[in-house]
Short mmCIF file of C-alpha atoms in Angstrom, two decimals:
data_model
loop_
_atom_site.label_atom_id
_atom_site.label_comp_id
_atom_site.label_asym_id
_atom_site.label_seq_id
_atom_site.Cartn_x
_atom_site.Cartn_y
_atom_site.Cartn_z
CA UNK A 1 73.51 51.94 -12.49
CA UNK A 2 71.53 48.98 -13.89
CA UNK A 3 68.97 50.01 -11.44
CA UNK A 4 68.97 53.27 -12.71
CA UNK A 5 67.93 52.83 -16.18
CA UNK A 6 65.69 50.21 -14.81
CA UNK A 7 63.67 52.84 -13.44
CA UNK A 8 63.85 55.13 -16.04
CA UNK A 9 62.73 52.87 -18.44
CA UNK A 10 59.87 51.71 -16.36
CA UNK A 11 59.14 55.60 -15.84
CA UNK A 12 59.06 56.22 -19.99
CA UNK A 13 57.27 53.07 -20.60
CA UNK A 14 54.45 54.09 -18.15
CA UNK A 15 54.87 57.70 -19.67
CA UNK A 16 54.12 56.37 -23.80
CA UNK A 17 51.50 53.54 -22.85
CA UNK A 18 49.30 55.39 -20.56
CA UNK A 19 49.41 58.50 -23.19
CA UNK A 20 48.37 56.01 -26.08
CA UNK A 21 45.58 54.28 -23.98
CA UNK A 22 44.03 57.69 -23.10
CA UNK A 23 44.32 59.49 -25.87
CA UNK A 24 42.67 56.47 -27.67
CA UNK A 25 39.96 56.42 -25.56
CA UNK A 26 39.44 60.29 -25.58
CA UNK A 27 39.00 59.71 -29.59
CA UNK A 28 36.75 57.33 -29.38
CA UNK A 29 34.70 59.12 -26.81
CA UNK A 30 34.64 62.26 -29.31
CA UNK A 31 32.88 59.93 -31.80
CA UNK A 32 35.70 58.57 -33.80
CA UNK A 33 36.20 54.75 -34.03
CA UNK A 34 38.85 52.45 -33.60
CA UNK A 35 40.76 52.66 -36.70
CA UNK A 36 40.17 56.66 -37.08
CA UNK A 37 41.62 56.71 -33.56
CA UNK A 38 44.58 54.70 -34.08
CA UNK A 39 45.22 56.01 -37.28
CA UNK A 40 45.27 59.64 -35.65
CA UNK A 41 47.55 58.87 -33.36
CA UNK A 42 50.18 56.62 -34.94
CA UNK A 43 50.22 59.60 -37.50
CA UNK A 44 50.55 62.72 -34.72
CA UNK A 45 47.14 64.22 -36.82
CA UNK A 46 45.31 63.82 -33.68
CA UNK A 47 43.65 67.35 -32.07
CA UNK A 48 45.28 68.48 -29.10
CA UNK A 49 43.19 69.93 -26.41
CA UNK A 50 44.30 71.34 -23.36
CA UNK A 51 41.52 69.27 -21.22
CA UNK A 52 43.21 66.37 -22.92
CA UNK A 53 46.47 66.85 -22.90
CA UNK A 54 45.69 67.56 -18.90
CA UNK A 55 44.04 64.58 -18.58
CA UNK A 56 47.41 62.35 -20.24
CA UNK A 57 49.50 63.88 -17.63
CA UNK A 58 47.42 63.24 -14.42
CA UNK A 59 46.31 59.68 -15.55
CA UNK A 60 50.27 59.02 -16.41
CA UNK A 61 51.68 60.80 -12.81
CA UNK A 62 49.00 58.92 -10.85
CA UNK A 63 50.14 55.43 -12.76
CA UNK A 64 53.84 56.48 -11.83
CA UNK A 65 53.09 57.75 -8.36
CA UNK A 66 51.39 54.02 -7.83
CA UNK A 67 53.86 51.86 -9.09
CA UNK A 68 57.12 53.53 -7.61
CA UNK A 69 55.59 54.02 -4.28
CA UNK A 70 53.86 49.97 -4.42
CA UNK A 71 57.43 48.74 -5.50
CA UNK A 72 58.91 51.13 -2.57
CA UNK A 73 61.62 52.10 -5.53
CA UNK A 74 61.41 55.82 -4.04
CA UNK A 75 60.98 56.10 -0.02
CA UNK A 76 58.72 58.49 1.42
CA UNK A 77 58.05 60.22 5.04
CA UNK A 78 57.76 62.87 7.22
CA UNK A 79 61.32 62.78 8.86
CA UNK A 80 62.78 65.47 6.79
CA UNK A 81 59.67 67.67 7.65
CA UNK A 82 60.22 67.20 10.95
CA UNK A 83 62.86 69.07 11.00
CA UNK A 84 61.46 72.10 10.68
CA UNK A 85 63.45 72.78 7.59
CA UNK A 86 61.81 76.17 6.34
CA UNK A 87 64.84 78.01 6.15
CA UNK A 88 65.94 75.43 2.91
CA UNK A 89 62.96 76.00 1.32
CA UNK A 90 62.51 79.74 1.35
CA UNK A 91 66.21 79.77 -0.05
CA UNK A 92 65.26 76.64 -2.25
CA UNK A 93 62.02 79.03 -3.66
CA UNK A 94 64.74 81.83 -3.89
CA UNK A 95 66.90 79.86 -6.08
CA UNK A 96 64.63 79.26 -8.63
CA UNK A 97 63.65 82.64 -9.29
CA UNK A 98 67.86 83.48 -9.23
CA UNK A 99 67.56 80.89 -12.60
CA UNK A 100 65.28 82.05 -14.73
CA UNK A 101 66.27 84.92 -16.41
CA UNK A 102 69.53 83.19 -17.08
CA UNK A 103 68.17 80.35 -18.90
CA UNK A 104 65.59 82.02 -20.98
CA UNK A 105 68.50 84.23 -22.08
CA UNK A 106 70.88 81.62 -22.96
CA UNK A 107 67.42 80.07 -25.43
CA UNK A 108 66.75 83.37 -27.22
CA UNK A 109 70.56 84.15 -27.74
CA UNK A 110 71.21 80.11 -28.89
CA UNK A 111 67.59 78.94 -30.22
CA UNK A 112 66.70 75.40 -30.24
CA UNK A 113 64.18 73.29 -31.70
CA UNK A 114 61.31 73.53 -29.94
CA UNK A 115 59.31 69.74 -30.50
CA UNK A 116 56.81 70.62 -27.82
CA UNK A 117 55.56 74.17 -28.02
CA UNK A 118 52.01 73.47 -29.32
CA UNK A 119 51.37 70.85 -26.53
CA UNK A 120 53.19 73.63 -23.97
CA UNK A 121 50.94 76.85 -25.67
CA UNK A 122 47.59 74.46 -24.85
CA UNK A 123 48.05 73.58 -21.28
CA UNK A 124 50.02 76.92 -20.09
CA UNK A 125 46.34 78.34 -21.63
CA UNK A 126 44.19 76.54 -19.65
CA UNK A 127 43.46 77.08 -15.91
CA UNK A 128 43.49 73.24 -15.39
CA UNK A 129 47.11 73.14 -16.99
CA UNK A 130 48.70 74.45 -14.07
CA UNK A 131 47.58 71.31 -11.85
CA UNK A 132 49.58 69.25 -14.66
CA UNK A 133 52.69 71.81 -14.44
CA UNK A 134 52.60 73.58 -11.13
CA UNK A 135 51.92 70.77 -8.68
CA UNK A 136 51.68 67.06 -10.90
CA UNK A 137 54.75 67.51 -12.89
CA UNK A 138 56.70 68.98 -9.89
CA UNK A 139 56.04 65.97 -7.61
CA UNK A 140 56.25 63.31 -9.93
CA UNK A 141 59.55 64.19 -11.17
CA UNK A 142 61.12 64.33 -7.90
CA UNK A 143 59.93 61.30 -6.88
CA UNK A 144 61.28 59.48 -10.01
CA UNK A 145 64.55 61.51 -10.54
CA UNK A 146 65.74 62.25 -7.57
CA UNK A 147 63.78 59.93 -4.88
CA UNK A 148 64.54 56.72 -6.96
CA UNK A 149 67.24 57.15 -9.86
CA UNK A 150 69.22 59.65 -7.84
CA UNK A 151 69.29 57.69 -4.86
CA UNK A 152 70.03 54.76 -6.63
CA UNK A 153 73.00 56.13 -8.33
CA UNK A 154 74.21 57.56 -5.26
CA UNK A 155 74.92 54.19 -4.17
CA UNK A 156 76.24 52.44 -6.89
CA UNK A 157 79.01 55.04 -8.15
CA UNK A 158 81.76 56.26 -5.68
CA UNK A 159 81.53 59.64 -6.47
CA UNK A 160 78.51 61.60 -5.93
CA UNK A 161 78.95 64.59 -8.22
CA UNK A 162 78.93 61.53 -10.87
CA UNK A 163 75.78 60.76 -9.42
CA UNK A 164 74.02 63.82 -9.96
CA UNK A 165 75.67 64.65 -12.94
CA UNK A 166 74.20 61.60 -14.63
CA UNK A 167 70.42 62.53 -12.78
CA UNK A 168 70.66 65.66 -14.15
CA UNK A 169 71.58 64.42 -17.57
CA UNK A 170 68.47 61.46 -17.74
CA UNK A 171 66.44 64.43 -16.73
CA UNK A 172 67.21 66.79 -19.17
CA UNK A 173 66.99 63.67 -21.86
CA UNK A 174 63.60 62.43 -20.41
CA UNK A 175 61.99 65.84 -22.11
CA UNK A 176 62.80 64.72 -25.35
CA UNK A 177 62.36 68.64 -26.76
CA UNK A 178 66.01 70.18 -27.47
CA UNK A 179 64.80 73.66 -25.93
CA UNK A 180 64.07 72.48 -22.36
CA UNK A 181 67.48 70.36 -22.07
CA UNK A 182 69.52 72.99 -21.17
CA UNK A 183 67.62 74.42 -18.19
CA UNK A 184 66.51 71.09 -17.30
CA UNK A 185 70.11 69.87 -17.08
CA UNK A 186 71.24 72.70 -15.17
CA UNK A 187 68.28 72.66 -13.18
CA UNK A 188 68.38 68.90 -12.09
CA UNK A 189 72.28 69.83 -11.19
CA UNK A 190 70.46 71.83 -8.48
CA UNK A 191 67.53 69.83 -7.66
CA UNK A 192 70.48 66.65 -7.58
CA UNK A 193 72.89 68.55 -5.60
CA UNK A 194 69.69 69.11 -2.70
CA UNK A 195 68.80 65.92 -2.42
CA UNK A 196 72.13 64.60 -1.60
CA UNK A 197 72.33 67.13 1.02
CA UNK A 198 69.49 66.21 2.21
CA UNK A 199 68.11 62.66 1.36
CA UNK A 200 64.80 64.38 1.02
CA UNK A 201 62.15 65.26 -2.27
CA UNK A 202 61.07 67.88 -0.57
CA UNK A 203 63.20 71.00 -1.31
CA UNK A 204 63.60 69.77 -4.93
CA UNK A 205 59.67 69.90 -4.94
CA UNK A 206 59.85 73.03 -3.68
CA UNK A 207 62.59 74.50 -6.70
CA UNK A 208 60.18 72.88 -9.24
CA UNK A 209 56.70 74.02 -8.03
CA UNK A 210 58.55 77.67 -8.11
CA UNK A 211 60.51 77.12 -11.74
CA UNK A 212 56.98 75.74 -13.35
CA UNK A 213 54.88 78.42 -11.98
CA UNK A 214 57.12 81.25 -12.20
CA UNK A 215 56.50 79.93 -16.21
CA UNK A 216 53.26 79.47 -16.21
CA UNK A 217 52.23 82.95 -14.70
CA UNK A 218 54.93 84.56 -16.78
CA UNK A 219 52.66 83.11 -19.73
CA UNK A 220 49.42 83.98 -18.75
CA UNK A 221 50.76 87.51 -17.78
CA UNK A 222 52.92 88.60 -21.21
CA UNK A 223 50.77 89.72 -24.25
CA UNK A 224 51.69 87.27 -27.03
CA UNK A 225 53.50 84.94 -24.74
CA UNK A 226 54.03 82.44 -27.86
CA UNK A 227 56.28 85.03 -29.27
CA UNK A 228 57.77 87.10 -26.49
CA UNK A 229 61.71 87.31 -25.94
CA UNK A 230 62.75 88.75 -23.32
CA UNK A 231 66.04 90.16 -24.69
CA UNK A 232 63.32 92.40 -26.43
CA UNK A 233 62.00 93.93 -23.41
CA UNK A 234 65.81 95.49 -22.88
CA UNK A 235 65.85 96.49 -26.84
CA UNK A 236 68.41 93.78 -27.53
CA UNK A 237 70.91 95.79 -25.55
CA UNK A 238 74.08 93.79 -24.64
CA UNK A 239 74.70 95.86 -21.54
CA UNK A 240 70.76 95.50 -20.05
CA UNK A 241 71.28 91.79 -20.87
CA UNK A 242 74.11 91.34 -19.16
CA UNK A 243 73.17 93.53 -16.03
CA UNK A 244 69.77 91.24 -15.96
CA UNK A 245 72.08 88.08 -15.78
CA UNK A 246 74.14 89.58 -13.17
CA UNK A 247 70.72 90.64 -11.29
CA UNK A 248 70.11 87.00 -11.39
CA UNK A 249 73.15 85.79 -10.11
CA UNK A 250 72.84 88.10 -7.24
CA UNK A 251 69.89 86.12 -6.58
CA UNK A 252 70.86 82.96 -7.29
CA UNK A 253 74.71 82.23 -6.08
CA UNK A 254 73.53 83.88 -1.96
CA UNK A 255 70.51 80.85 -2.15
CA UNK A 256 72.80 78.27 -2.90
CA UNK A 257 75.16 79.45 0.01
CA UNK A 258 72.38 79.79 2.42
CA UNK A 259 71.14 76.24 1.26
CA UNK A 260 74.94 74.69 1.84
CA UNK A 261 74.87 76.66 4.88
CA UNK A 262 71.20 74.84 6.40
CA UNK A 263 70.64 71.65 4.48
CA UNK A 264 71.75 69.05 6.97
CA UNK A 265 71.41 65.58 5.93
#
């Protein structure tokens, strides 16, 4: 457990300074000085751009992707692939999709504060944000949450459900914005539940790459994404609701049986 936390404080402490250093240094470049800088930041009056904002995450996942891998904290190889395990991740892909609707229901019927909308609106509007959501964020996260903290904790409590249910809670706490908890927390149940099947990133990269996407081309696609609710498109209609969520689950609950059914350790 101590491990654990040890990584997931070395993961948020990579996470804050690396945002701080470049985010100064992106200040000062615009023309700003040292003080102005520091004084923008420690205060949250900074801009936020979407090429900066980009730039935070893929300096911060590269720092991450260095230190975990040069400490061997999270294990990596082609084993798993060898396998030929492309049965898990179609169904894996499949998943993903089956969660979607379900989750942004569950938001718009039981709103939460949403700390990180602005910073969300600027990179899901830029072309370069999708590197940072679809395929940075994706990888990084597996590698930390379920390829070191997961697999620690699956050794150090007897139970493994406890495990995962304790991944999936860091997770969900690591976004630090009340609206994504919920889906993260269910979703890193999923993503938790893989990996101990499987002792492999892999098909949790694959659920993530899909569940980030599916968001980002949702956004780019909807008119007025900032404000769209998708209870809305069914006129607020308790029965449409409910037959979407069932739609889902008819996606969803045949994955997960087709993943128990070929995920082999």
């Amino acid at each position: 457990m101590k491990q654990a936390l040890k990584y997931l404080i070395v993961f948020v402490a990579i996470q804050f300074v690396t945002t701080f250093v470049v985010t100064l240094v992106w200040l000062m470049a615009g023309g700003e000085s040292l003080n102005q800088a520091m004084t923008h930041i420690l205060q949250g009056t900074g801009e936020l751009t979407a090429p900066m904002l980009i730039t935070v995450q893929a300096a911060f996942s590269i720092v991450v992707m260095i230190v975990f891998l040069w400490r061997k904290w999270c294990v990596v190889s082609n084993h798993y692939l060898s396998t030929w395990p492309w049965a898990v991740f179609f169904w894996a892909a499949v998943a993903s999709l089956g969660t979607l609707v379900p989750s942004e229901i569950f938001l718009e019927l039981v709103p939460m504060k949403d700390v990180n909308s602005e910073m969300l609106v600027e990179m899901m509007s830029s072309r370069w944000g999708y590197l940072a959501i679809g395929i940075i964020a994706p990888l990084v996260e597996e590698l930390v949450f379920r390829g070191a903290i997961l697999r620690s904790l699956l050794r150090s409590l007897d139970r493994h459900w406890a495990a995962i249910v304790v991944s999936a809670l860091l997770f969900a706490l690591v976004h630090l914005n009340p609206a994504q908890m919920p889906h993260a927390f269910c979703l890193g149940l999923l993503l938790g539940w893989m990996y101990y099947r499987t002792h492999s990133v892999i098909p949790g990269i694959i659920v993530h790459w899909v569940n980030n996407t599916a968001a980002y081309v949702l956004f780019n696609i909807l008119p007025n994404a900032e404000d769209f609710r998708l209870i809305d498109l069914w006129g607020g209609s308790p029965l449409h609701i409910g037959m979407a969520v069932v739609f889902s689950l008819l996606i969803f609950i045949p994955a997960v049986v087709q993943l128990h059914l070929n995920m082999k350790r």
